[in-house]
XYZ file of C-alpha atoms in Angstrom:
346
model
C 150.985 85.765 17.040
C 150.077 86.823 20.314
C 150.165 84.736 22.867
C 147.763 85.383 25.906
C 145.521 83.770 28.935
C 142.751 82.973 29.516
C 140.684 82.160 32.185
C 137.050 81.257 33.958
C 137.437 82.103 37.643
C 137.099 78.488 38.448
C 137.572 78.076 42.867
C 139.547 75.302 44.291
C 136.907 72.443 45.710
C 137.912 70.462 48.519
C 137.474 67.184 46.902
C 136.959 65.421 50.636
C 134.689 68.477 51.799
C 133.222 69.714 49.297
C 133.898 73.297 50.062
C 134.399 75.870 47.956
C 137.147 78.021 47.656
C 135.669 82.448 49.159
C 135.537 84.661 46.110
C 137.241 87.029 47.481
C 140.622 84.093 48.145
C 140.235 83.532 44.281
C 140.322 87.203 43.302
C 143.013 88.096 45.316
C 144.696 85.143 43.473
C 144.108 86.009 40.104
C 145.143 90.233 40.449
C 148.222 88.460 41.397
C 148.058 86.130 38.520
C 147.408 88.396 36.219
C 150.113 91.223 37.236
C 152.445 88.648 36.745
C 151.399 87.706 33.027
C 152.407 91.517 32.146
C 155.055 91.345 34.251
C 156.513 88.022 31.890
C 155.800 90.044 28.549
C 152.401 87.672 27.359
C 150.320 89.656 25.234
C 146.138 89.697 26.721
C 144.533 88.226 29.275
C 140.916 87.228 29.013
C 138.145 86.763 31.903
C 134.731 84.424 31.763
C 131.551 86.090 33.121
C 129.544 83.023 35.601
C 127.205 82.741 37.890
C 127.573 79.583 39.743
C 129.674 79.652 43.391
C 131.976 77.437 41.764
C 133.196 80.017 39.324
C 134.429 83.539 41.638
C 133.710 85.910 38.434
C 130.506 86.916 37.667
C 131.186 90.444 36.656
C 134.343 90.072 34.197
C 134.645 94.753 33.924
C 135.283 94.326 37.546
C 137.890 92.150 37.448
C 139.937 93.340 34.735
C 139.502 97.597 35.496
C 141.649 95.895 39.292
C 143.918 94.106 36.983
C 144.452 97.801 35.572
C 146.024 99.322 38.243
C 148.753 96.583 38.652
C 150.360 96.230 35.087
C 151.751 98.359 32.462
C 151.452 96.669 29.173
C 148.516 93.540 28.531
C 146.123 93.714 26.837
C 142.377 92.909 29.271
C 139.325 91.422 28.146
C 136.848 89.471 28.760
C 136.810 85.670 27.957
C 133.410 85.619 27.812
C 131.050 88.566 28.561
C 127.633 86.964 28.387
C 125.836 89.052 25.167
C 122.818 88.064 25.572
C 121.597 87.974 28.338
C 123.606 91.780 29.558
C 122.299 95.418 28.475
C 124.471 96.775 25.661
C 124.844 99.971 26.364
C 126.072 98.908 30.350
C 127.879 96.613 29.010
C 129.704 99.300 26.208
C 130.211 102.028 29.242
C 132.159 99.410 31.552
C 134.308 98.188 29.668
C 134.944 101.815 28.232
C 135.958 103.293 31.559
C 138.227 99.680 32.104
C 139.658 101.401 28.625
C 140.545 104.496 30.485
C 141.723 103.248 33.515
C 144.265 100.725 31.537
C 145.395 103.645 28.765
C 143.797 101.729 25.869
C 144.647 98.653 26.883
C 140.880 96.792 26.917
C 138.878 94.873 24.616
C 135.814 92.882 24.403
C 135.029 89.353 23.420
C 130.952 88.727 23.179
C 129.791 85.286 23.629
C 126.133 83.681 24.110
C 127.410 81.823 26.014
C 127.736 77.736 27.456
C 126.356 77.598 30.838
C 123.174 79.692 30.915
C 122.029 80.561 34.647
C 122.001 84.388 33.164
C 119.139 83.346 31.349
C 116.692 83.066 34.284
C 119.039 85.228 36.345
C 118.171 88.765 34.407
C 114.708 87.801 33.116
C 115.556 85.985 29.474
C 113.742 83.357 28.738
C 116.353 80.526 26.512
C 113.731 80.528 23.704
C 115.031 83.808 22.336
C 118.916 82.776 22.356
C 119.758 82.978 19.065
C 117.786 86.730 18.586
C 119.146 87.897 22.075
C 122.295 87.262 20.641
C 121.803 89.345 17.422
C 119.893 92.207 18.079
C 122.489 92.600 21.384
C 125.494 92.012 19.214
C 124.104 94.455 16.537
C 123.782 97.171 19.169
C 127.025 96.943 21.245
C 129.122 97.748 17.596
C 126.596 100.883 16.371
C 127.395 101.668 20.111
C 131.014 101.309 19.425
C 130.673 103.046 16.014
C 128.682 105.948 16.488
C 127.766 108.859 19.969
C 125.074 109.971 19.426
C 122.414 107.112 18.177
C 119.182 105.872 17.270
C 118.159 102.456 17.717
C 115.144 100.238 18.481
C 114.548 96.712 18.762
C 112.449 94.034 20.260
C 114.026 93.064 23.995
C 115.587 96.136 25.078
C 113.634 100.112 25.162
C 114.792 102.172 22.209
C 117.238 104.955 22.132
C 116.578 108.734 20.771
C 119.967 109.914 19.508
C 121.036 109.666 23.274
C 124.751 109.817 23.994
C 126.980 107.259 25.016
C 129.379 107.840 28.298
C 132.121 107.363 28.333
C 133.740 106.970 24.968
C 137.295 104.746 25.198
C 140.261 106.581 24.833
C 140.412 105.509 20.941
C 137.360 106.272 20.173
C 136.477 102.499 20.229
C 136.837 99.188 21.802
C 138.331 96.119 19.816
C 135.303 93.893 19.981
C 135.809 90.145 19.815
C 133.081 87.097 18.958
C 133.859 83.786 21.072
C 132.537 80.755 19.309
C 132.163 77.059 19.242
C 130.694 74.713 16.514
C 127.898 76.481 15.301
C 128.200 77.481 12.417
C 125.743 80.261 11.871
C 127.857 82.393 14.316
C 130.773 81.738 12.319
C 129.057 82.849 9.665
C 128.004 85.981 10.816
C 131.511 87.000 12.310
C 133.157 87.359 8.873
C 130.546 89.430 7.728
C 130.045 91.137 10.103
C 134.792 91.347 9.859
C 134.900 90.815 13.666
C 137.906 89.248 14.579
C 136.745 85.469 16.475
C 137.994 83.246 18.565
C 137.069 79.311 18.334
C 136.467 77.198 21.318
C 138.657 74.284 21.334
C 137.989 72.432 24.306
C 137.714 68.905 23.764
C 138.506 65.968 20.506
C 140.547 67.313 17.816
C 141.690 70.526 16.929
C 141.346 69.413 12.838
C 138.050 69.334 13.222
C 137.655 73.044 13.536
C 139.229 73.649 9.612
C 136.314 73.862 8.062
C 134.950 76.211 9.921
C 137.990 78.410 9.883
C 137.781 78.353 6.334
C 134.387 78.895 6.517
C 134.776 81.978 8.297
C 137.729 82.779 6.386
C 135.820 83.262 3.323
C 132.877 85.102 4.885
C 135.357 87.660 5.827
C 136.916 88.208 2.221
C 133.330 87.527 0.520
C 132.376 91.090 2.429
C 134.534 92.912 1.132
C 136.371 93.226 5.161
C 140.228 93.971 4.329
C 142.791 90.696 4.925
C 145.141 92.923 6.327
C 143.214 93.430 10.178
C 141.922 89.859 9.976
C 142.377 88.472 13.474
C 141.806 85.177 14.332
C 142.469 82.948 17.510
C 142.444 79.928 19.188
C 141.074 79.163 23.511
C 142.839 75.545 24.381
C 143.239 74.203 27.725
C 146.434 74.119 28.767
C 149.030 73.831 31.526
C 152.116 74.513 31.746
C 154.915 72.254 33.893
C 158.741 71.999 34.434
C 158.752 68.288 33.132
C 156.223 66.820 30.948
C 154.858 63.619 32.380
C 154.977 65.561 35.969
C 152.854 67.822 35.197
C 150.671 65.635 33.297
C 150.158 63.319 36.193
C 149.323 66.384 38.831
C 146.863 68.291 36.430
C 144.669 64.849 35.454
C 142.183 64.767 38.820
C 142.038 68.215 38.860
C 141.217 68.393 34.967
C 138.789 65.007 35.408
C 137.363 66.196 38.392
C 136.329 69.391 36.718
C 134.769 68.046 33.485
C 132.836 65.530 35.375
C 131.447 68.490 37.860
C 130.756 69.640 34.781
C 129.345 66.732 32.777
C 126.969 66.274 35.232
C 124.371 68.647 34.730
C 125.039 67.802 30.944
C 124.179 64.307 30.504
C 127.992 63.169 29.255
C 129.353 60.003 30.964
C 131.988 60.073 33.508
C 135.916 61.053 31.798
C 137.988 58.784 31.152
C 141.662 58.939 31.291
C 142.120 57.864 27.528
C 141.088 61.419 26.695
C 142.396 63.021 28.529
C 145.946 61.266 26.952
C 144.075 61.750 23.653
C 143.706 64.964 24.474
C 147.590 65.293 25.371
C 148.408 63.753 22.099
C 149.539 65.912 18.966
C 146.129 65.976 16.966
C 144.464 66.354 20.786
C 142.866 69.561 22.447
C 145.013 69.939 25.186
C 148.595 71.904 25.757
C 149.147 69.788 28.605
C 153.215 69.250 29.186
C 156.098 71.109 28.963
C 157.662 74.677 27.706
C 159.118 72.341 24.400
C 155.929 70.626 24.013
C 153.830 73.341 24.435
C 156.082 75.697 21.841
C 155.831 72.388 19.281
C 152.520 71.980 20.041
C 151.084 75.859 19.500
C 153.255 76.690 16.177
C 151.474 73.208 14.811
C 148.037 74.783 15.168
C 149.455 78.233 14.047
C 150.780 76.320 10.748
C 146.862 74.890 10.469
C 144.850 77.457 11.720
C 147.203 80.894 10.706
C 146.491 82.010 14.034
C 147.414 85.580 15.495
C 146.593 85.417 18.563
C 147.016 81.787 20.728
C 144.276 81.657 24.457
C 145.694 79.383 27.063
C 142.762 78.472 29.077
C 144.750 77.643 32.047
C 142.609 77.888 35.073
C 140.539 75.187 34.705
C 139.329 72.639 37.728
C 141.336 75.584 39.925
C 144.721 74.234 39.869
C 146.542 75.147 42.959
C 147.747 79.194 43.010
C 151.201 78.760 43.602
C 151.223 76.105 40.349
C 149.691 78.988 38.317
C 152.311 81.294 38.981
C 154.652 78.824 37.687
C 152.686 77.170 34.516
C 152.383 81.513 34.026
C 156.144 81.862 34.393
C 157.071 79.205 31.600
C 154.600 80.338 29.504
C 156.144 83.845 29.240
C 159.664 82.823 29.706
C 160.122 80.019 27.960
C 157.464 79.822 25.744
C 156.179 82.555 24.155
C 159.689 83.751 23.550
C 160.602 80.716 21.648
C 157.465 80.926 19.610
C 158.405 84.722 18.636
C 161.347 83.681 17.824
C 160.747 81.631 15.078
C 158.230 83.290 13.937
C 159.801 86.268 12.904
C 162.519 83.818 11.456
C 160.023 82.941 9.271
C 158.233 86.146 8.600
């Protein structure tokens, strides 16, 4: 099982003044954090795409290109690229460029996006939400396999025997699909034989069991090689030296972010009971010390048969010093213990 980190590039917000951290400052911190992830031996890093003031990253590929110059081994990908409002040709070119800069370490994770600000920004209608993703995913996969490409769709000018450059180092990019709880998305990914990252960001992680089974059946029933089967989870996480202390530190940061997002989505105020349940053995949060995190990640691995675990570590923008310590604990204490246990069991 690969162990890595996903981030959205949350910017810190001063609770007293409401002032948002400068994007330039947060970007510099992110590069330093990715550099440390590589140094402590984590397997992959993913950065999200948002188009709002409280998130610093609108173009994951540019952050990844910068990170490629200060890292050696870690895989670098998006988490996610909002494919529905992007041009698949430009997206493919951008990630092929990152792949060449990083000597073949780039990945692309496509998603429909839980935030919708990119649709009006780039001139798309939300009524086409599902159709945009389906068509653009088909084109992206075609670009990844063929060159030149002939293609025609409803939302983009056709391509007629068009060559697309540059090409990735190994000819094609690893392309993942991120899904929430949408059945059609899970089945589509399985039929296409694409790796899936399930975003488990609320409730009990066990509630996703039927979606994992659905994906596995769709993948196998459509004749894909089970030796290449890949599936992961993306879960909110934060690590410290003491479980109680890090939980107390992180709660006001996490709850403030849940309330900021919830205000625009009609959610009720976030409660401490939700946080405590999330940190329980069946909940969606992994916030605690190394021993706690090892046990919970292994339980989730056993439940779903994961090949990848992604700790979403910057929800609400914890302090940079605390982020660095969380990364250190993950890479130096949590990951080695999990790898050792899984290697013994294999």
